[in-house]
Coordinates of C-alpha atoms and ligand atoms in Angstrom, one line a residue:
X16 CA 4.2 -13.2 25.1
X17 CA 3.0 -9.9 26.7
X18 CA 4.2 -6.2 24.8
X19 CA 6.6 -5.5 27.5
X20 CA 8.8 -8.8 26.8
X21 CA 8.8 -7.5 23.1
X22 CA 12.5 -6.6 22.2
X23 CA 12.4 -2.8 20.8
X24 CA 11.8 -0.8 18.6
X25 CA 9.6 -3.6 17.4
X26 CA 6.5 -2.7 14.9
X27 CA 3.3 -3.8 16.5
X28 CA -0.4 -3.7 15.1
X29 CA -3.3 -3.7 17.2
X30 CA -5.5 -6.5 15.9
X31 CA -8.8 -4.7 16.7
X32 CA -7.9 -1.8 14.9
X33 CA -6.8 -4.1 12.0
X34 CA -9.5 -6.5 12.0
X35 CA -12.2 -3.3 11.7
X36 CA -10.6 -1.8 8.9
X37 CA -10.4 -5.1 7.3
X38 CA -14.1 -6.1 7.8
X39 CA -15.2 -2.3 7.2
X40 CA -13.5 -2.0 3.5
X41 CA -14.9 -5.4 2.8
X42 CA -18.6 -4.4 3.8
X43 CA -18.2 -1.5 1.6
X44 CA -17.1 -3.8 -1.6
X45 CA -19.3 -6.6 -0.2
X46 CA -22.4 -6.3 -2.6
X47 CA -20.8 -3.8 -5.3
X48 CA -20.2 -4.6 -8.7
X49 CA -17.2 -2.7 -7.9
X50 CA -14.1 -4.4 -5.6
X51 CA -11.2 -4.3 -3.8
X52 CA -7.3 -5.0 -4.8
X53 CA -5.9 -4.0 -2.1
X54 CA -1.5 -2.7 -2.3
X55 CA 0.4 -5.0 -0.7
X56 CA 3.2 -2.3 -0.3
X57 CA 1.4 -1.1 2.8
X58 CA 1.9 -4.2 4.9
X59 CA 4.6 -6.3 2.5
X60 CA 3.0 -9.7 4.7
X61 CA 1.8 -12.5 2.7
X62 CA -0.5 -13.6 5.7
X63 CA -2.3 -10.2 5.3
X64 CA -2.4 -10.5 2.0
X65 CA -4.2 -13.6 2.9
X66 CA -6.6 -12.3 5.0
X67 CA -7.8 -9.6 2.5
X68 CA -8.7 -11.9 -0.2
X69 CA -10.2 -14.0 2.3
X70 CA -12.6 -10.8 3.0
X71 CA -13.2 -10.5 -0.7
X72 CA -10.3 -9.0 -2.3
X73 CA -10.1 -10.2 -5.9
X74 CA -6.7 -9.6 -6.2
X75 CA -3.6 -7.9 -4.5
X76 CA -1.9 -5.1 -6.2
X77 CA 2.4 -4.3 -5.9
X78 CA 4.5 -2.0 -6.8
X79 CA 7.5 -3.6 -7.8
X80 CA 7.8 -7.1 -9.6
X81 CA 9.9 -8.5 -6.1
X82 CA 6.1 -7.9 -4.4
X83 CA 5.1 -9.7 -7.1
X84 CA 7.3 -12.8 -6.3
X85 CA 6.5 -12.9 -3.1
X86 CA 2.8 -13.0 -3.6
X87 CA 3.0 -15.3 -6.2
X88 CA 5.5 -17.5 -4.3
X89 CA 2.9 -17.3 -1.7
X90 CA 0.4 -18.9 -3.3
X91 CA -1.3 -15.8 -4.6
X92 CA -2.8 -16.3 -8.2
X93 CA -4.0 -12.7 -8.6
X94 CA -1.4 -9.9 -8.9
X95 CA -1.6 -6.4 -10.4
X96 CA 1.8 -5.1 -10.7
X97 CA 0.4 -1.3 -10.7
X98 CA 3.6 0.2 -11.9
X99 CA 6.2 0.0 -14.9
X100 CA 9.1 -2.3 -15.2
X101 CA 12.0 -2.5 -18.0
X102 CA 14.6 -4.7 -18.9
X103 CA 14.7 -8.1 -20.2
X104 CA 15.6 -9.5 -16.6
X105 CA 12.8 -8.4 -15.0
X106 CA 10.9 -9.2 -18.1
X107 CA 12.3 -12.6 -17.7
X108 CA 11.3 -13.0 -14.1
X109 CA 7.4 -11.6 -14.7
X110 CA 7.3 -14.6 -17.8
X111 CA 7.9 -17.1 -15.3
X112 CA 5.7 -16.1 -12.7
X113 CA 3.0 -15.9 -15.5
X114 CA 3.4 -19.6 -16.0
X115 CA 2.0 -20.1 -12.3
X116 CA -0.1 -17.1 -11.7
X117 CA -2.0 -14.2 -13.4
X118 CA 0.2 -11.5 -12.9
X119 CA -1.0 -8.5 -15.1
X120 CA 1.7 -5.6 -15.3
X121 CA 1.3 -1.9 -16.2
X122 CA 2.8 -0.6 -19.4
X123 CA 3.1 2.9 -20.5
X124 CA 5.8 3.0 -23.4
X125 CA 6.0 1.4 -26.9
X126 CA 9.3 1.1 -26.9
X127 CA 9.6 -2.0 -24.1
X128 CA 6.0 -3.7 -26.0
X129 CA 8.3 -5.3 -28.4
X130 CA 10.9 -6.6 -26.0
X131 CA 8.1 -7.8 -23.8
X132 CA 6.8 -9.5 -26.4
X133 CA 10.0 -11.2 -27.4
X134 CA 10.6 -12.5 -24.1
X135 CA 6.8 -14.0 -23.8
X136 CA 7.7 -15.9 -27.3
X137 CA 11.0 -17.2 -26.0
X138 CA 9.7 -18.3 -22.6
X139 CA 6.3 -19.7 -24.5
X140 CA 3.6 -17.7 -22.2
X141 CA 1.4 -15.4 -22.2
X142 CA 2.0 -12.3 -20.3
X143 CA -0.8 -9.8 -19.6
X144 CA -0.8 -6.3 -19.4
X145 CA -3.2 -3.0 -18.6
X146 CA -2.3 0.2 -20.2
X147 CA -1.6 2.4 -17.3
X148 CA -3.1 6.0 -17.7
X149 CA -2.4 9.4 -16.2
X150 CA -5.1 10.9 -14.4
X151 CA -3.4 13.6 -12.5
X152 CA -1.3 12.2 -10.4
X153 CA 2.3 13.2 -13.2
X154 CA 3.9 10.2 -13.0
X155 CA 3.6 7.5 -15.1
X156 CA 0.8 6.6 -17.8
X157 CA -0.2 7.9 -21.3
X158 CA -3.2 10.0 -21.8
X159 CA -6.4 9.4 -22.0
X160 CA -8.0 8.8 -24.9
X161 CA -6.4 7.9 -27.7
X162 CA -2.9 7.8 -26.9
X163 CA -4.4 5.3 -24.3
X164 CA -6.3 3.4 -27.1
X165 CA -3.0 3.6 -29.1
X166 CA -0.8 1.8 -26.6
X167 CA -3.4 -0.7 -26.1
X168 CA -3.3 -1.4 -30.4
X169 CA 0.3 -1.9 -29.9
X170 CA 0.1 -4.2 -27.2
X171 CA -2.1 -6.2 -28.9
X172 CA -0.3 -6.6 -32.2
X173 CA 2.6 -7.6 -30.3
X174 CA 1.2 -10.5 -29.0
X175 CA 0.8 -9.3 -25.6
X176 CA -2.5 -9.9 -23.6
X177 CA -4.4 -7.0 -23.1
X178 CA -6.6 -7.5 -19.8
X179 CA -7.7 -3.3 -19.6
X180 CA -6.2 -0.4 -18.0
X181 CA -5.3 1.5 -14.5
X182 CA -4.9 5.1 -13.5
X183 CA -3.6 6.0 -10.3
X184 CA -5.3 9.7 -8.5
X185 CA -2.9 9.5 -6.0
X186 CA -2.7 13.5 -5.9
X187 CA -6.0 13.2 -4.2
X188 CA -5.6 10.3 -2.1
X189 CA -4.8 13.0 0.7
X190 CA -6.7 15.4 0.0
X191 CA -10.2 16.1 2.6
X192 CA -13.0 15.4 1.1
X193 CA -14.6 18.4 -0.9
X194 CA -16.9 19.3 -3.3
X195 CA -13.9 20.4 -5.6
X196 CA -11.5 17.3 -4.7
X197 CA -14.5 15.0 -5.2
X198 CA -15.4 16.3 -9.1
X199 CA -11.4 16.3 -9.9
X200 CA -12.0 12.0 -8.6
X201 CA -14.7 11.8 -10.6
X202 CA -13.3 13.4 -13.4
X203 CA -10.4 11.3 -13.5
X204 CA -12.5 8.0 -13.1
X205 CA -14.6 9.6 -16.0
X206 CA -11.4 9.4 -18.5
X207 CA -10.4 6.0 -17.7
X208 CA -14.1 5.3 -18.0
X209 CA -14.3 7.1 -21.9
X210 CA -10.4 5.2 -22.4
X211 CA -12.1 1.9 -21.7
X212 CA -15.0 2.4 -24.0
X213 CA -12.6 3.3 -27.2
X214 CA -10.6 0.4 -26.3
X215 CA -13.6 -1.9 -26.5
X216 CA -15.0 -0.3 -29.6
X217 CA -11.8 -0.9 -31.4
X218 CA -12.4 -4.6 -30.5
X219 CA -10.2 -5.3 -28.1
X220 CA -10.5 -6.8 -24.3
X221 CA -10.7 -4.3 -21.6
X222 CA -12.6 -6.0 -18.3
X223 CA -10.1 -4.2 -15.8
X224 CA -10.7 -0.7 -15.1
X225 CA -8.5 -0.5 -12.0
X226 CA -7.9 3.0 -9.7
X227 CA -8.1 4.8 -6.4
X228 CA -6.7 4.4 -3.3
X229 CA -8.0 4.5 0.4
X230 CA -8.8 8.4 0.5
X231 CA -11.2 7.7 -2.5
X232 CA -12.3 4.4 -3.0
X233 CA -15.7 5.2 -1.3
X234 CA -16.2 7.7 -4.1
X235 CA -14.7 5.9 -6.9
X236 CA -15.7 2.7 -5.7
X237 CA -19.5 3.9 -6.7
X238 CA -18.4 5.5 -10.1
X239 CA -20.4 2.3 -12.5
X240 CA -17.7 1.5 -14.8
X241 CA -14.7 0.9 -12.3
X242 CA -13.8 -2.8 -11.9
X243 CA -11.5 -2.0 -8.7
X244 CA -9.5 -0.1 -6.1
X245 CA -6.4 0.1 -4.7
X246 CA -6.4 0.9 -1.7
X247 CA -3.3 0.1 0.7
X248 CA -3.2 2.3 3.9
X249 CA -6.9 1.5 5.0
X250 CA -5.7 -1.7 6.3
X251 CA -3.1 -0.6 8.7
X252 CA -3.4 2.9 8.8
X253 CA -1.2 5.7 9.8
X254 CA -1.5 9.2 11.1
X255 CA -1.0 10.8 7.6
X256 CA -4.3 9.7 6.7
X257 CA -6.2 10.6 9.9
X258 CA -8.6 13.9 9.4
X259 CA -8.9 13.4 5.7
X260 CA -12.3 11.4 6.3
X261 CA -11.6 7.8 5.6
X262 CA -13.4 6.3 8.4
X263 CA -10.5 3.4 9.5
X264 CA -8.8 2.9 12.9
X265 CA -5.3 3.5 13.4
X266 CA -3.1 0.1 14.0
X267 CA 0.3 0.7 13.4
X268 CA 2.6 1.5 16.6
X269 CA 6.4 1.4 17.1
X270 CA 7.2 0.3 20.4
X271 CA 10.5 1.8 21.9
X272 CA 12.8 1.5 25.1
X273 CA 13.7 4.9 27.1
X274 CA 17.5 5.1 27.2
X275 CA 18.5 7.5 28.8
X276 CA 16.8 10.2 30.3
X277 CA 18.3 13.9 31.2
X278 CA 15.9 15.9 34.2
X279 CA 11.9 15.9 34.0
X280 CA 12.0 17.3 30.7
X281 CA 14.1 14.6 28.3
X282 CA 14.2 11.5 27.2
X283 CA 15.7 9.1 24.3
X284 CA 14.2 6.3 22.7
X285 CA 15.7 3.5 20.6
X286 CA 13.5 3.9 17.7
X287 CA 15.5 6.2 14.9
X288 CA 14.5 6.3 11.8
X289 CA 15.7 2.9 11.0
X290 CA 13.1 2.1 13.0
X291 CA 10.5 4.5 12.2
X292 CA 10.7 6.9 8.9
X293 CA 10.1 10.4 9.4
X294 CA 9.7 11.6 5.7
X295 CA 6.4 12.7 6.1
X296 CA 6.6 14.3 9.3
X297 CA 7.2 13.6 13.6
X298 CA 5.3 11.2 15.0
X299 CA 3.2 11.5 18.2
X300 CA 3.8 8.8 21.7
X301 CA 0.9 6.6 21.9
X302 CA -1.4 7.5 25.2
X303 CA 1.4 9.4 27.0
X304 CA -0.2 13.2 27.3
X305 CA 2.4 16.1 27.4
X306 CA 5.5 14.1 25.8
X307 CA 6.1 14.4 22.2
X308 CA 9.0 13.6 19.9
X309 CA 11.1 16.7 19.5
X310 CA 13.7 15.1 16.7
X311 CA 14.5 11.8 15.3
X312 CA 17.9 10.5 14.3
X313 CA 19.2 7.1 12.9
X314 CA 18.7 5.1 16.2
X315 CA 17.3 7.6 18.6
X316 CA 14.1 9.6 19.0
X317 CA 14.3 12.4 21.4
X318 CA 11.4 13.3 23.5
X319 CA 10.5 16.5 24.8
X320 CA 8.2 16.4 28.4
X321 CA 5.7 19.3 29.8
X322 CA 6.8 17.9 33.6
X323 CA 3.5 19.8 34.3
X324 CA 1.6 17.4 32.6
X325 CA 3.6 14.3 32.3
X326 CA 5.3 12.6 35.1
X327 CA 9.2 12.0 35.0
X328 CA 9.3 9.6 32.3
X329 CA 12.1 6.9 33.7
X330 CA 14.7 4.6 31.9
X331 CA 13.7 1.5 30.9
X332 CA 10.0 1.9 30.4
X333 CA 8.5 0.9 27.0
X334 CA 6.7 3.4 24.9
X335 CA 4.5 3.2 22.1
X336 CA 5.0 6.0 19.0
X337 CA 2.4 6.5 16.0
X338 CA 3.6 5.3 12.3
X339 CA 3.1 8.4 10.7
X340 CA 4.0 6.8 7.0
X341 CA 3.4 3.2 7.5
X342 CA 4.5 2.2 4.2
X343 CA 8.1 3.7 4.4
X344 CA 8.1 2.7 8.4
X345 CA 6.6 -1.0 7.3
X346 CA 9.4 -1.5 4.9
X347 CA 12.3 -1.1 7.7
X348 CA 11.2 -4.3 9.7
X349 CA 11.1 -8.1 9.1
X350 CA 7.7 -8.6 11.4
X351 CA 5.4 -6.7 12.9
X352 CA 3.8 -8.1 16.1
X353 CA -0.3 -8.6 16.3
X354 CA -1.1 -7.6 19.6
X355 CA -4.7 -8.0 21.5
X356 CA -5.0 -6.8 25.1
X357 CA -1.7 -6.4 26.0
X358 CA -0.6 -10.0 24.6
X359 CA 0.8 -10.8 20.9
X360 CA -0.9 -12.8 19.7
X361 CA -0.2 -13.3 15.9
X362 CA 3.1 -12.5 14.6
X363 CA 3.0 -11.4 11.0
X364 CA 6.3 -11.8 8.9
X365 CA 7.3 -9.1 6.5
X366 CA 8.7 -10.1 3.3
X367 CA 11.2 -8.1 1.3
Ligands
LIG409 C1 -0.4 2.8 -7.9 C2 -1.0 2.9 -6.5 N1 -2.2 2.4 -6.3 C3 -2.7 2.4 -5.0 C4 -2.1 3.0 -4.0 C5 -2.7 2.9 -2.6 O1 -3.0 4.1 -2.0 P1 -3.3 4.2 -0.5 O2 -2.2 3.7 0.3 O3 -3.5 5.7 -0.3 O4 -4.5 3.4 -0.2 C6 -0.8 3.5 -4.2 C7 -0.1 4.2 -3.1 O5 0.9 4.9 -3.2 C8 -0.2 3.5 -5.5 O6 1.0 4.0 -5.7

């Protein structure tokens, strides 16, 4: 199938673009002590998935215990769920996914330990957990230190397996590199480095050290004493993280149809933002010089032309638009197309 037979707005990737940031981020981990566990949010496809731990990945990391599902229904035996979850349901569901996989979740609260533990009893496994920390980022996790060393206690006397702890800087993940940004990185990689050594000197099991994300993990991926990063948006890439210094290829492109067109100077597409998410800002048109997207509503992106620069721009034609936030844009399709020279040539199935 060639791109213009795609039906739009369709999400396509160029494999190149893909393929290098795949083999680059695995040349970087290659010969490290340190490694990669890449976030499956950013892509949400098994198959990719796939490919990453085929390049070295010791793991995938999620966000919500559904990602988890569908890695472990998969076939994947390595998940970090990198984020909080309450309730006996979804405690239910994580105990049974323990049973086929290693599926280690993050826990930042006493209160759910024992209820965790309860369910693990009932359901006769074993389910693991790392204590998350807060590094900066003011979301979730304890402090460092001995509140940190305290949750980990608790875990442990409840029953629960304690495999180490995480700490997400995602407050710098895009932020340029800078002398200042770098020692705040290293500064949170430094606590969760101390918070690992009181856990082990109180005797109990800490071999994960998990943070970072793509705008870091060449600086924390070199800090001795991190076990592995994070990183999602290196794979795919979007224009949010272009000019912040992370040395990957942009992939991610909706294509769109023109519908309608009003003089030289306007056009519509049919990619809204069902299509194509515009939290964190317009996107720009792939390769078409002096058009850009003026607004975007729910099915339509308006396009705004410099006639001086751009030829009329007629109905019909397809158009390619920069994800700007691939994992919001990711998330609003079912597959994204791999294309190479004009062709598809893989077509990779999103899973929600
Ligand atoms: C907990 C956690 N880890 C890692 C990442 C990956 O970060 P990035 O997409 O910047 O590589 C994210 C992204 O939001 C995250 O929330």
């Amino acid at each position: 199938m060639r791109v213009e037979d795609i039906d739009t707005p369709a999400l396509l990737v160029d494999l190149d673009a893909m393929e290098s940031n795949l083999k680059r981020m695995a040349g970087f981990f290659a010969d490290r002590t340190c490694k990669l566990r890449p976030h499956f949010k950013n892509h949400k496809s098994p198959a990719l998935a796939q490919k990453q731990l085929d390049f070295g990945a010791i793991g995938i990391t999620c966000a919500t215990l559904r990602e988890a599902e569908i890695l472990v229904h998969h076939g994947i035996k390595n998940v970090l769920l990198a984020n909080e979850i309450v309730s006996d349901t979804k405690f239910e569901i994580l105990a049974d996914l323990s049973r086929i996989a290693s599926v280690v979740v993050a826990v930042d609260n006493e209160k759910i330990l024992a209820d965790m533990a309860r369910v693990q009893r009932n359901r006769n496994v074993h389910i693991e957990v790392v204590v998350d920390i807060d590094i900066g980022l003011n979301r979730c996790g304890v402090r460092p230190g001995e509140p940190a060393l305290a949750l980990a206690k608790s875990a442990a006397n409840e029953g629960l397996n304690v495999r180490g702890i995480m700490g997400y800087d995602g407050q710098h993940q895009s932020e340029p590199p800078s002398p200042e940004r770098d020692e705040q990185v290293r500064k949170g990689s430094k606590a969760l480095i101390d918070s690992a050594a009181l856990i082990r000197a109180a005797g109990l099991p800490c071999s994960i050290v998990s943070t970072g994300g793509t705008g870091t993990s060449s600086l924390s991926g070199i800090i001795p004493g991190i076990t592995d990063i994070q990183a999602g948006s290196y794979l795919l890439m979007d224009t949010r993280y272009l000019g912040l210094g992370a040395p990957f290829l942009r992939s991610l492109t909706v294509l769109a149809t023109v519908i309608s067109t009003r003089g030289a100077e306007h056009a519509v597409l049919d990619c809204g933002v069902k299509a194509l998410s515009g939290e964190r800002g317009l996107s720009a048109l792939k390769d078409v010089p002096g058009a850009k997207l003026a607004a975007v509503h729910a099915e339509h992106a308006l396009v705004e032309i410099d006639p001086l620069i751009c030829q009329k721009i007629e109905v019909g034609r397809k158009l390619e638009v920069w994800v700007k936030y691939s994992d919001a844009t990711v998330n609003l399709h079912s597959r994204m197309y791999g294309v190479r020279n004009g062709q598809v040539e893989e077509v990779f199935k999103i899973e929600h």
